[in-house]
mmCIF file of C-alpha atoms and ligand atoms in Angstrom:
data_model
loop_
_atom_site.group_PDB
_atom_site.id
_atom_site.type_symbol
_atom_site.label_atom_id
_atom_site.label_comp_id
_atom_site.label_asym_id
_atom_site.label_seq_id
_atom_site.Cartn_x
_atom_site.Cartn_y
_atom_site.Cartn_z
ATOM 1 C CA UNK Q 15 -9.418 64.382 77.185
ATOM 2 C CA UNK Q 16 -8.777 67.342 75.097
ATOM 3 C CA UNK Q 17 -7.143 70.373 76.151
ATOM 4 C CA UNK Q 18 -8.549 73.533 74.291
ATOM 5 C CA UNK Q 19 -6.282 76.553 73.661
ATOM 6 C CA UNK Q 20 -6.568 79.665 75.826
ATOM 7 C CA UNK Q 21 -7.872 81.658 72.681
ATOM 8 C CA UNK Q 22 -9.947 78.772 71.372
ATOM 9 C CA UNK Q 23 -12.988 80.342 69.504
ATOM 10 C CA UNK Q 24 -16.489 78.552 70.612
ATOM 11 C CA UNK Q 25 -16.339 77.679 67.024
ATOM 12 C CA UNK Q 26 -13.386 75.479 67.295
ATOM 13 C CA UNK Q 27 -14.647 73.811 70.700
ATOM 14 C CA UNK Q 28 -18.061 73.428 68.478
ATOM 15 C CA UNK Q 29 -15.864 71.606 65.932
ATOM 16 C CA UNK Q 30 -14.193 69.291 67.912
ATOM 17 C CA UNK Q 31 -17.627 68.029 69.957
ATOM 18 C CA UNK Q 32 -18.902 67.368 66.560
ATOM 19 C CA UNK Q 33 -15.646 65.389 65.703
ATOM 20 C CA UNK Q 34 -16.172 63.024 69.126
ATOM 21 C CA UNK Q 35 -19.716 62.678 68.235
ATOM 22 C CA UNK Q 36 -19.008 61.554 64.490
ATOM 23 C CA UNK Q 37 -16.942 58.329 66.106
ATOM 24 C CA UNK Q 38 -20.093 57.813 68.018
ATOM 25 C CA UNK Q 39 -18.542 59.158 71.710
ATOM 26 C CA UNK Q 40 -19.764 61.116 73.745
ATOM 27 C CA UNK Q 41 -18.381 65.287 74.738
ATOM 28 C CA UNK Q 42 -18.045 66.204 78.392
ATOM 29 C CA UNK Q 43 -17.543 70.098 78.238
ATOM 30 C CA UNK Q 44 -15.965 71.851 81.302
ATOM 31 C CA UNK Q 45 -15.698 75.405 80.190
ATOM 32 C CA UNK Q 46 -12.890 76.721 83.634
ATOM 33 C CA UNK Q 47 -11.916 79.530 84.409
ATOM 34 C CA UNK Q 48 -8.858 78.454 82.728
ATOM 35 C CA UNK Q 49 -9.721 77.054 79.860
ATOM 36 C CA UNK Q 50 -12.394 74.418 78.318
ATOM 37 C CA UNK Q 51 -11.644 70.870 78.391
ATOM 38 C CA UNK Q 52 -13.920 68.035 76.573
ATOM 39 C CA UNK Q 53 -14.038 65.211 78.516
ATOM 40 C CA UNK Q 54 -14.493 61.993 75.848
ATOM 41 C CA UNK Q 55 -17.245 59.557 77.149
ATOM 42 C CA UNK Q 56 -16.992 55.812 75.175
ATOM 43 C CA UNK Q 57 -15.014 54.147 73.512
ATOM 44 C CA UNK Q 58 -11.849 55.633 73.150
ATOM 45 C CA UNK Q 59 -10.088 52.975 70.747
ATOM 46 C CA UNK Q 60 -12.695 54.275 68.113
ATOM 47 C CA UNK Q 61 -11.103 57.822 67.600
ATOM 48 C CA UNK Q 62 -7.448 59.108 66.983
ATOM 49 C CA UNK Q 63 -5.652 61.253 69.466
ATOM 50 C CA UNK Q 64 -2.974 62.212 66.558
ATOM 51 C CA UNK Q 65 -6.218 63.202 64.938
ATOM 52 C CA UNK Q 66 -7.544 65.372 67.128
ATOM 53 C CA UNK Q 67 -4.335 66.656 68.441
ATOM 54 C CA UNK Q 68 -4.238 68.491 64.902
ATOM 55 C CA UNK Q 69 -8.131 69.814 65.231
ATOM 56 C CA UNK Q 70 -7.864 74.345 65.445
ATOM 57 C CA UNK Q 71 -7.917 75.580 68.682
ATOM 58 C CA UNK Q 72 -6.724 71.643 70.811
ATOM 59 C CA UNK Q 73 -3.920 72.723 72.820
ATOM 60 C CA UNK Q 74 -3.149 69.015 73.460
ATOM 61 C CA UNK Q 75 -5.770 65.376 73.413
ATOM 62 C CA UNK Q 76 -4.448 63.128 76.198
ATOM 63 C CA UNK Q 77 -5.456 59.387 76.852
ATOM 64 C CA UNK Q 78 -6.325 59.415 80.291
ATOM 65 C CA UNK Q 79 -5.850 55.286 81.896
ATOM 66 C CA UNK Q 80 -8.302 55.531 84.684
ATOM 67 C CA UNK Q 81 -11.742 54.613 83.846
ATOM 68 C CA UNK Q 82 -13.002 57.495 86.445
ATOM 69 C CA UNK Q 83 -11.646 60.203 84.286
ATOM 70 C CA UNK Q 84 -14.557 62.628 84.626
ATOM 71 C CA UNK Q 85 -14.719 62.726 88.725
ATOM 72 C CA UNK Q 86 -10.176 62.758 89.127
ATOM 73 C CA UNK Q 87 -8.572 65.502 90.425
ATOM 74 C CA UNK Q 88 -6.975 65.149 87.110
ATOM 75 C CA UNK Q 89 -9.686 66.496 85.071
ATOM 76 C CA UNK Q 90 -10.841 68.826 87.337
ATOM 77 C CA UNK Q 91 -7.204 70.992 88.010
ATOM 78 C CA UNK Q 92 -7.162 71.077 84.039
ATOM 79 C CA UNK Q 93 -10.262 73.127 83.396
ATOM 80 C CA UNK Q 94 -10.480 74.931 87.016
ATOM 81 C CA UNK Q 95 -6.773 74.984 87.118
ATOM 82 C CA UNK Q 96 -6.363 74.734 91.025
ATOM 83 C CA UNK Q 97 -6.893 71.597 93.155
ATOM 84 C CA UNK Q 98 -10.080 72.348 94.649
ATOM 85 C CA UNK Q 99 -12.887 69.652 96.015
ATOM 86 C CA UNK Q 100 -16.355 70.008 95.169
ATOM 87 C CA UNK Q 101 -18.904 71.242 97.383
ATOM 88 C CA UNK Q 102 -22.341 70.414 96.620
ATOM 89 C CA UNK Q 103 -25.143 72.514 97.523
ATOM 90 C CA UNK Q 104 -28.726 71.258 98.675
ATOM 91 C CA UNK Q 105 -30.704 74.345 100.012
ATOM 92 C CA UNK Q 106 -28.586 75.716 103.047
ATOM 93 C CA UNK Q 107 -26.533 72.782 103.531
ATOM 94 C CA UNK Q 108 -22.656 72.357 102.060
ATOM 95 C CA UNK Q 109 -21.469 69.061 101.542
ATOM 96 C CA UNK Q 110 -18.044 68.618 101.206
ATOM 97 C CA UNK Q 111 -16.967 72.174 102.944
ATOM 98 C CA UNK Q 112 -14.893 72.653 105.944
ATOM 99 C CA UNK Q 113 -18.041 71.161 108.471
ATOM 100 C CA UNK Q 114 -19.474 67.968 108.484
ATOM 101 C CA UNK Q 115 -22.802 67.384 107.632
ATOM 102 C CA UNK Q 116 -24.866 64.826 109.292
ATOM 103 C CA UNK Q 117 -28.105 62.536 107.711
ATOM 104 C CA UNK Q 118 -30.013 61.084 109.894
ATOM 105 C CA UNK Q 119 -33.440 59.421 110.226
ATOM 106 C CA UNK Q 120 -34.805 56.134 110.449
ATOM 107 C CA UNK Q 121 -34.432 53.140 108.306
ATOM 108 C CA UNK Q 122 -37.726 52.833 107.165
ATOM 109 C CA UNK Q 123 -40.739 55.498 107.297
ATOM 110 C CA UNK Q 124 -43.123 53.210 109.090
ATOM 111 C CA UNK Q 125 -46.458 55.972 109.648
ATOM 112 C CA UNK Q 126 -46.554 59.815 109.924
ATOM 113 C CA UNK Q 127 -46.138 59.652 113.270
ATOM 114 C CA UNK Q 128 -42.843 58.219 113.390
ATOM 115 C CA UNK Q 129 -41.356 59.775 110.763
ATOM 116 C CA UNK Q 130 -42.106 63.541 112.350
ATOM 117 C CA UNK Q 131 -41.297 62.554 116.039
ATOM 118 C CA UNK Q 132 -37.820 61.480 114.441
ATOM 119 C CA UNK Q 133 -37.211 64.364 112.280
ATOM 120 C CA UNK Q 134 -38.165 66.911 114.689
ATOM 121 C CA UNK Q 135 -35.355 65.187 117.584
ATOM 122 C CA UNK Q 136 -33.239 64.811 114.963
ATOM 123 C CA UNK Q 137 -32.768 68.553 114.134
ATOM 124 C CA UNK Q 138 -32.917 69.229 117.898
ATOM 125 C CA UNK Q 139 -29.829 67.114 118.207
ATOM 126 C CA UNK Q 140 -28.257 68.659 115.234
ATOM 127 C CA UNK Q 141 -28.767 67.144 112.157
ATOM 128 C CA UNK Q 142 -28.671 68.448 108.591
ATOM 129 C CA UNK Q 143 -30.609 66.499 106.392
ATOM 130 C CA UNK Q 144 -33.744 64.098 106.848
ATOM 131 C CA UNK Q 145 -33.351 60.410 105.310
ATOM 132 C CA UNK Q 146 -36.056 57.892 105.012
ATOM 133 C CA UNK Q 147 -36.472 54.793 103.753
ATOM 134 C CA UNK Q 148 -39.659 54.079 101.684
ATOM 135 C CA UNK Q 149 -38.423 51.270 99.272
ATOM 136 C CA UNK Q 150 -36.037 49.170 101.619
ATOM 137 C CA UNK Q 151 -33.803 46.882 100.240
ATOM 138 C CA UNK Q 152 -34.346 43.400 102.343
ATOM 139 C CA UNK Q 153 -32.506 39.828 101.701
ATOM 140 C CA UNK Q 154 -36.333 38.545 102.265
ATOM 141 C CA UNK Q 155 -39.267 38.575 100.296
ATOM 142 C CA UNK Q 156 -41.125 37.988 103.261
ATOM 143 C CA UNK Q 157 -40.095 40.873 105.651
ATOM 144 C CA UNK Q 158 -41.123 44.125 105.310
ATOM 145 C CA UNK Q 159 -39.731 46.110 102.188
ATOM 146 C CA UNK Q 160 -41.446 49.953 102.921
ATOM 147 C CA UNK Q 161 -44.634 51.196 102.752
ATOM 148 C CA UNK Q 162 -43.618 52.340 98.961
ATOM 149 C CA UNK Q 163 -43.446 48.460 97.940
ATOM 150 C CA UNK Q 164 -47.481 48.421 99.435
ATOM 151 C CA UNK Q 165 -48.814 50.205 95.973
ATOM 152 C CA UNK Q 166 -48.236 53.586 94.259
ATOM 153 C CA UNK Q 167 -50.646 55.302 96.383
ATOM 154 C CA UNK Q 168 -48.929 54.579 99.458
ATOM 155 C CA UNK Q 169 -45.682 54.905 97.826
ATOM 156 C CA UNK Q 170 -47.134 58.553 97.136
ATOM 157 C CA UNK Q 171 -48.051 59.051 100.703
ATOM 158 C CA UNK Q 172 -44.817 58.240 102.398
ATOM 159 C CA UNK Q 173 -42.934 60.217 99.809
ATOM 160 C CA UNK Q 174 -45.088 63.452 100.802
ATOM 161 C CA UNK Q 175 -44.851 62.466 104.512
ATOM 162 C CA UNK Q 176 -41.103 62.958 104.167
ATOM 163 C CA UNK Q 177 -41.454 66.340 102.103
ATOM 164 C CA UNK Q 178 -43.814 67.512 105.227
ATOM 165 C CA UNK Q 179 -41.649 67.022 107.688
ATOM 166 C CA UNK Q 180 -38.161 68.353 105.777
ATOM 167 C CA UNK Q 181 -40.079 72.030 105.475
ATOM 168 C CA UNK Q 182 -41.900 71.437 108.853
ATOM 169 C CA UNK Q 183 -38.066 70.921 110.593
ATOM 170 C CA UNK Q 184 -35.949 73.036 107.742
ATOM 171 C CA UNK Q 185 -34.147 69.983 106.140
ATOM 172 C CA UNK Q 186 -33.526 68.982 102.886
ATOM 173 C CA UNK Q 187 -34.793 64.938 102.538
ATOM 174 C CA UNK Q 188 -33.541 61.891 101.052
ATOM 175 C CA UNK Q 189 -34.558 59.001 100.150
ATOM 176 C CA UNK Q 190 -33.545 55.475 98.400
ATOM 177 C CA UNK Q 191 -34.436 54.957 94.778
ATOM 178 C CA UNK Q 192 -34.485 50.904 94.839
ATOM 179 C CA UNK Q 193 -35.268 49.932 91.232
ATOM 180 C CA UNK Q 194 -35.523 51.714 87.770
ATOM 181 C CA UNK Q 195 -39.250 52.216 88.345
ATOM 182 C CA UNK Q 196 -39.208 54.347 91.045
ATOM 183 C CA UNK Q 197 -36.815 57.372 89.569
ATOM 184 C CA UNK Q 198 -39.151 59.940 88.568
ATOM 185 C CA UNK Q 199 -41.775 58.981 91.321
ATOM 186 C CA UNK Q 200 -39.302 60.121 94.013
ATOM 187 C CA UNK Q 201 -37.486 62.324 91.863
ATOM 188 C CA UNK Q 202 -41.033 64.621 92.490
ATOM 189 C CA UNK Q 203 -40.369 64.609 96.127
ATOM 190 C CA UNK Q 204 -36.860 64.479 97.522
ATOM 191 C CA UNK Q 205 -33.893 66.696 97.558
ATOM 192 C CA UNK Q 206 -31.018 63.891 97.413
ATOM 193 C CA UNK Q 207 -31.546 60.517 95.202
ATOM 194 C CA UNK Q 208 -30.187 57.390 97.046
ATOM 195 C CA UNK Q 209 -28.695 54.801 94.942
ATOM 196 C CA UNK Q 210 -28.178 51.724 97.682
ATOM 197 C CA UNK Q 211 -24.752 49.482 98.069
ATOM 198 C CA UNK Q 212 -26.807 47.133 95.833
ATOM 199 C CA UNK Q 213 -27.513 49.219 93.133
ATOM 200 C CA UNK Q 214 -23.770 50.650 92.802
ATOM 201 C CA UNK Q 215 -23.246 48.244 89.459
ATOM 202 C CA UNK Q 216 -26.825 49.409 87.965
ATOM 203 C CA UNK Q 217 -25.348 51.634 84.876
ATOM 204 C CA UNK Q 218 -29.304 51.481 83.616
ATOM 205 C CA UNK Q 219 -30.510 53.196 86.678
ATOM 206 C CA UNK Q 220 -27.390 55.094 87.491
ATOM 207 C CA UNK Q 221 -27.819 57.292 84.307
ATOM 208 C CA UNK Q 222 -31.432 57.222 84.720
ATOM 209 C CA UNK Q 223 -31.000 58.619 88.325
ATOM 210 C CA UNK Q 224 -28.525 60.911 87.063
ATOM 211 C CA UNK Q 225 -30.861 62.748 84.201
ATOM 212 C CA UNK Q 226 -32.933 63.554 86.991
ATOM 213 C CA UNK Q 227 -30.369 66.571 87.816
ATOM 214 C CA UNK Q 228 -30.865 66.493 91.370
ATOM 215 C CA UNK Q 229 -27.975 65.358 94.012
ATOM 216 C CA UNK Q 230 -26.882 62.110 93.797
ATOM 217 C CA UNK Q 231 -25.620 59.987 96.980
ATOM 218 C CA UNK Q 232 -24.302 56.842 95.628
ATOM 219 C CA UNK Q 233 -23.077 54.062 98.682
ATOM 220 C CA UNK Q 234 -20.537 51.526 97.438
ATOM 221 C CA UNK Q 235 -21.131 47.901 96.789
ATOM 222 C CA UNK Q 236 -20.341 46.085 99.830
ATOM 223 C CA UNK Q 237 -18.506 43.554 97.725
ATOM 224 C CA UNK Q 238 -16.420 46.525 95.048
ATOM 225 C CA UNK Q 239 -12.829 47.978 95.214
ATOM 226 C CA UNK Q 240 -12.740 51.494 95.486
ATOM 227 C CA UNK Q 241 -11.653 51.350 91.950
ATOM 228 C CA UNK Q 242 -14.969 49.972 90.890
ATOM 229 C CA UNK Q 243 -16.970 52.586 93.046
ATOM 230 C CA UNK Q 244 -15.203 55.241 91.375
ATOM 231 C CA UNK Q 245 -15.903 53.469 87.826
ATOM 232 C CA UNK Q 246 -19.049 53.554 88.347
ATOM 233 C CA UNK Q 247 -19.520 56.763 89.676
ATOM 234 C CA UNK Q 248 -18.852 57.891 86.400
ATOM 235 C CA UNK Q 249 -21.791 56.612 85.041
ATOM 236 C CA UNK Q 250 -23.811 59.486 87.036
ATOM 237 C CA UNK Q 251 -21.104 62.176 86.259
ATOM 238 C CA UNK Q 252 -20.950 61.193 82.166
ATOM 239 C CA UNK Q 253 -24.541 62.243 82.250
ATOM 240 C CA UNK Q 254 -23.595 65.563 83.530
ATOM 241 C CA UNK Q 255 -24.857 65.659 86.909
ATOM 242 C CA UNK Q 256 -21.952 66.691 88.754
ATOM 243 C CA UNK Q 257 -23.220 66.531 92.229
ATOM 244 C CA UNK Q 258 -22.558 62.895 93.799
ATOM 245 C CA UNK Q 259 -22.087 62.059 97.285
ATOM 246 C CA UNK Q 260 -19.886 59.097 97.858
ATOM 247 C CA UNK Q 261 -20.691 56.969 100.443
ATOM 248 C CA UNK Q 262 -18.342 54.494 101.940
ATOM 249 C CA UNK Q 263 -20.743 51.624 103.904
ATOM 250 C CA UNK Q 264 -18.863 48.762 104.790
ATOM 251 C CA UNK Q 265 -17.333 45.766 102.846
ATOM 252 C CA UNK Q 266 -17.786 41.933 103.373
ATOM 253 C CA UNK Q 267 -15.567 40.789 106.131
ATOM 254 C CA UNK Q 268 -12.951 37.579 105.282
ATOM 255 C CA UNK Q 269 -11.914 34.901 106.983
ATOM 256 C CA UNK Q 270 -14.042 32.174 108.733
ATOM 257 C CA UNK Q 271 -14.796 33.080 112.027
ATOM 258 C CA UNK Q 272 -17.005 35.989 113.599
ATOM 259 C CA UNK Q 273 -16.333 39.475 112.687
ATOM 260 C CA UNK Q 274 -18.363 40.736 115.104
ATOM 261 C CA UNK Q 275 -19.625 43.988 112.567
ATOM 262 C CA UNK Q 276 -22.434 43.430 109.927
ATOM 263 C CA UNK Q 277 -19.687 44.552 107.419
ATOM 264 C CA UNK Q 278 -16.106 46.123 107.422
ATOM 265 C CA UNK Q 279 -16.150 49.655 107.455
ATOM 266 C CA UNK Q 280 -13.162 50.768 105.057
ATOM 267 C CA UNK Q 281 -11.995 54.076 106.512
ATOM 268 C CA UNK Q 282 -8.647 54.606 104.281
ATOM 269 C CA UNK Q 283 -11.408 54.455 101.537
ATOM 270 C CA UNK Q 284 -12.115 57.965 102.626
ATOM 271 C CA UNK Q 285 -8.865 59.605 102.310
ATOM 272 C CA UNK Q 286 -7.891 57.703 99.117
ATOM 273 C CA UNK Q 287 -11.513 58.481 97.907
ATOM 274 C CA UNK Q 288 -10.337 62.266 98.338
ATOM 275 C CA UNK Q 289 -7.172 61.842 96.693
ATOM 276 C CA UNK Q 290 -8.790 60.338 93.465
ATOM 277 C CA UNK Q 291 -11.234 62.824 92.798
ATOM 278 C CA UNK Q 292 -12.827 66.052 94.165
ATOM 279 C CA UNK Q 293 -16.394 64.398 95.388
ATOM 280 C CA UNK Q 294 -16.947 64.586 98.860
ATOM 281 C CA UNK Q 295 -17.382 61.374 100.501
ATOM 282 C CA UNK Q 296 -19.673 60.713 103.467
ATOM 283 C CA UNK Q 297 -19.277 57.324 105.989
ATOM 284 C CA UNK Q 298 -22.506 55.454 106.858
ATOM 285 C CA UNK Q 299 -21.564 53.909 110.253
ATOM 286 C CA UNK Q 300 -24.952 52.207 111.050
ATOM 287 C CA UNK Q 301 -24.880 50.044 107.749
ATOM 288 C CA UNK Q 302 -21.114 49.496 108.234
ATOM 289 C CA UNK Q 303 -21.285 47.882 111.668
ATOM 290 C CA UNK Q 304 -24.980 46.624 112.276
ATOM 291 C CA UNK Q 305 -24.235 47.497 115.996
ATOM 292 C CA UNK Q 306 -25.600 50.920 118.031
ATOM 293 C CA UNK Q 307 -23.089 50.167 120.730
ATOM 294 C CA UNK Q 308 -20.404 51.128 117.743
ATOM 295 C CA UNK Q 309 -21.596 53.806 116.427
ATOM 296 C CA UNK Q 310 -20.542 56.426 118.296
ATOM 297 C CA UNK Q 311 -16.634 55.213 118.021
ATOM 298 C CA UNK Q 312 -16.867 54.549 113.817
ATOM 299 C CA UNK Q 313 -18.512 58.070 113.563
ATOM 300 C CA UNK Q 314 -15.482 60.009 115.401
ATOM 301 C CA UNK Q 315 -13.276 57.730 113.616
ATOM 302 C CA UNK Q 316 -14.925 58.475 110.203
ATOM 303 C CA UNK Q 317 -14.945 62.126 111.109
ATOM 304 C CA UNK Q 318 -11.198 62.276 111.992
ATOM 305 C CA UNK Q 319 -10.044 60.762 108.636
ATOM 306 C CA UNK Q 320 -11.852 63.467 106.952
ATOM 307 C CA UNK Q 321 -15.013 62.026 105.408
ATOM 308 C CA UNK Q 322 -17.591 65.225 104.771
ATOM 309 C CA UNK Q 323 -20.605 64.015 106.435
ATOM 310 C CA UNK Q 324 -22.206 60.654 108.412
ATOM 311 C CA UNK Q 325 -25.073 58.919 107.403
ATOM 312 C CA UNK Q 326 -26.687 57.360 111.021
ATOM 313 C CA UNK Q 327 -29.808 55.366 111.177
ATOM 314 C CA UNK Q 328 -31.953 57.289 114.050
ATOM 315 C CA UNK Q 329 -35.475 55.775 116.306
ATOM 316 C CA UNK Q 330 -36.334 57.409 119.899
ATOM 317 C CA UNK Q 331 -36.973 53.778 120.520
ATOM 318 C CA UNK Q 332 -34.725 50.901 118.700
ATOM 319 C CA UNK Q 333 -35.866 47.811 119.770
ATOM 320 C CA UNK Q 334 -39.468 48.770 117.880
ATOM 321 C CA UNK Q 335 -38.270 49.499 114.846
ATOM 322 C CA UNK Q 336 -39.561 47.307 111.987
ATOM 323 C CA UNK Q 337 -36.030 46.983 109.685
ATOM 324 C CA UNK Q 338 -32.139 47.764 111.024
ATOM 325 C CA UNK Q 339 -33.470 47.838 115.134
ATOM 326 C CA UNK Q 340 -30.049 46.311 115.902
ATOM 327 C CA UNK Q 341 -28.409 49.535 114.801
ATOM 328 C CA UNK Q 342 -30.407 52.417 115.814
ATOM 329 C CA UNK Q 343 -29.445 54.698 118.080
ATOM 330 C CA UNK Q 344 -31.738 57.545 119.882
ATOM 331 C CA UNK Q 345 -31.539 60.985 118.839
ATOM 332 C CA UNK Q 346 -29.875 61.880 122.512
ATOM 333 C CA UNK Q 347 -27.077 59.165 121.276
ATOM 334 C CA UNK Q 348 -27.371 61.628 118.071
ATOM 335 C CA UNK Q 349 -26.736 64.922 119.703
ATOM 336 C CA UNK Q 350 -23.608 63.147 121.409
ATOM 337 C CA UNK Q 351 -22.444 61.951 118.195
ATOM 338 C CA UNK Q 352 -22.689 65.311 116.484
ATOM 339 C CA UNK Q 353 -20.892 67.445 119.790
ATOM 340 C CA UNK Q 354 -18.208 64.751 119.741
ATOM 341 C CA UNK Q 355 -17.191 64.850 115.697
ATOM 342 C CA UNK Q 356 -17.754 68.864 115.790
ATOM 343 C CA UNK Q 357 -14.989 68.961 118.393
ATOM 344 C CA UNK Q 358 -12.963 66.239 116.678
ATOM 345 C CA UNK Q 359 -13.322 68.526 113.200
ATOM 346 C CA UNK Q 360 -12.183 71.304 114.958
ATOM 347 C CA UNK Q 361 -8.886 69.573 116.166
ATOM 348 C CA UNK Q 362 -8.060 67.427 113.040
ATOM 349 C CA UNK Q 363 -9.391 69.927 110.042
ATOM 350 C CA UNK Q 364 -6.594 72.545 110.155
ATOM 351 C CA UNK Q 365 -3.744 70.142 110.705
ATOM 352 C CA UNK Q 366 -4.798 67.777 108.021
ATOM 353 C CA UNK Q 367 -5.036 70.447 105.649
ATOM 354 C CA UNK Q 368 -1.301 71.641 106.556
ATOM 355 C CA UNK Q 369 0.380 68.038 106.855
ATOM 356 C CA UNK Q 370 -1.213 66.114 104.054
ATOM 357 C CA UNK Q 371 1.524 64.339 102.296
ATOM 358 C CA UNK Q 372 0.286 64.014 98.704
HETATM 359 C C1 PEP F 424 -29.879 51.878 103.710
HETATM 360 O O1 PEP F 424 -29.217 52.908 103.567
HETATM 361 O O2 PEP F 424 -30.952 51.852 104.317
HETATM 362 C C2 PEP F 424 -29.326 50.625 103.186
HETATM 363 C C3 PEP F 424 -30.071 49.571 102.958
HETATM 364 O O3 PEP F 424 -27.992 50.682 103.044
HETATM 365 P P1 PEP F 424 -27.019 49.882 102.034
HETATM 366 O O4 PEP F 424 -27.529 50.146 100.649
HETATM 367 O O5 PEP F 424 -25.701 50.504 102.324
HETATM 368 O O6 PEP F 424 -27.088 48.438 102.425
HETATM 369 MN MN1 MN F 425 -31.115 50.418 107.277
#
């Protein structure tokens, strides 16, 4: 990265972004409060630090090892000069502030019905934002995949069910983008894009989704180290689009006998997530565990380790829903949820602000 002067002239920041781009890489600009920094995105090996060390107006041009360079802490304290985490706005709703912020809905939008009898008990029991899925990811061809995979048309339909009912209840909506195809189509409708666990290692669609400019919640690969999350995170940022939402959702269990959860849900990801970089990171319990009768303990759990938010599959009744009716829970098991972590905020926030070892 390259450090610009105090007193650099836009001139000389002008000059060296033409510079990167001449060895075929990329510019990130971050004009701070501070100063600007330019963020190189490519191949590094292809340009000269010594070089642009020299350039009028560079301060100083630092190799930077990590491959997440753009979403560190690092990067960020340069330019903003204080160690701040990002909040990301989506109407009303902060996420990555001092409350949590809970997504809820069901797994898939199965009719209009449905979708509005959830959303409306939903924000009853508290929730901020509306998620639901219309292109469902599924290990078989022959179960149901969403009404989107039925044709465009009813792909269109469910999409504007979902807008309905966010205005109708006052939430912002979400929902997954499965495949390459489907970016701008949803783009049109939702608030938050959601790039699935088995999308994380999709660069193709990742900077696709990003161009869209909209909030990005990306879940991590059930199978990835945090390092790799983060790595390819940066395939979102690089394209400018700031505002990604980890998600931490569970990683394949070892050994050879039952583990009892659908996956392992990797809660020190959250606080190492937050060291790393200044993204707020959200736990998805319901994916993590495959089990309603854990969900309320991983959600406190989640919430007491600091992650920003939950994401909680949601159906007044479980047992009939058509994908994930093993993990549901109602929206009263909701509302219990949401007291419980409020309270458990409350306790933990303060204190782990003032004893965080770093
Ligand atoms: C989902 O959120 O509905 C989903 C399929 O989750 P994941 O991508 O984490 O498996
Ligand atoms: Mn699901």
């Amino acid at each position: 990265m390259i450090i610009m002067k105090k007193d650099a002239t836009a001139e000389e920041v002008k000059n060296v972004i033409a510079e990167i781009k001449r060895h075929g890489l990329r510019a990130d600009v971050s004009q701070g409060e501070f100063r600007t920094v330019i963020g190189l995105v490519g191949d590094e090996s292809r340009i000269s630090f010594a070089h642009l060390a020299v350039l009028p107006g560079v301060r100083e041009a630092r190799m930077v090892e990590t491959p997440y360079k753009l979403i560190s802490r690092e990067y960020s304290e340069l330019f903003e000069g204080k160690d701040e985490s990002r909040i990301i706005k989506v109407g009303d709703i902060e996420i990555g502030g001092d409350e949590p912020v809970f997504i809820a809905g069901p797994c898939a939008i199965e009719n209009k019905k449905q979708l509005f009898r959830i959303a409306q008990e939903i924000k009853a029991a508290g929730a901020h934002i509306l998620r639901g899925g219309i292109f469902k990811p599924r290990s078989s061809v022959h179960s149901f995949q969403g009404l989107g995979s039925l044709g465009d048309e009813e792909a269109r339909e469910a999409l504007s069910w979902l807008r309905e009912a966010g205005q109708r209840f006052g939430m912002p909506v979400m929902t997954e983008v499965r495949g390459e195809t489907q970016v701008d189509l949803i783009a049109d409708y939702v608030d938050i894009l959601q790039i699935g666990a088995r999308n994380m290692y999709h660069q193709d669609m990742l900077s696709r989704v990003a161009k869209k400019g909209k909030p990005v919640l990306f879940k991590r690969h059930f199978g990835a180290s945090i390092e790799e999350f983060l790595s390819f995170c940066e395939y979102i940022v690089a394209e400018g689009n700031r505002d990604v939402i980890l998600c931490e959702r569970g990683i394949v269990p070892t050994g050879k006998g039952k583990s009892y959860t659908r996956y392992t849900l990797d809660l020190a990801a959250v606080p190492v997530v937050q060291r790393e970089t200044y993204l707020p990171i959200v736990v998805d319990p319901s994916h993590a565990v495959g089990r309603r009768d854990l969900i309320f303990d991983m959600s406190c759990a989640a919430i007491a380790c600091g992650a920003s938010g939950l994401l909680i599959e949601v159906h007044y009744n479980p047992t009939e829903a058509l994908v994930d009716a093993q993990q549901m829970i109602t929206p009263d098991e909701l509302k219990e949820v949401i007291d419980t972590c409020n309270k458990i905020n409350k306790i933990v926030t303060p204190d782990r602000k003032r004893i965080r070892v770093t």
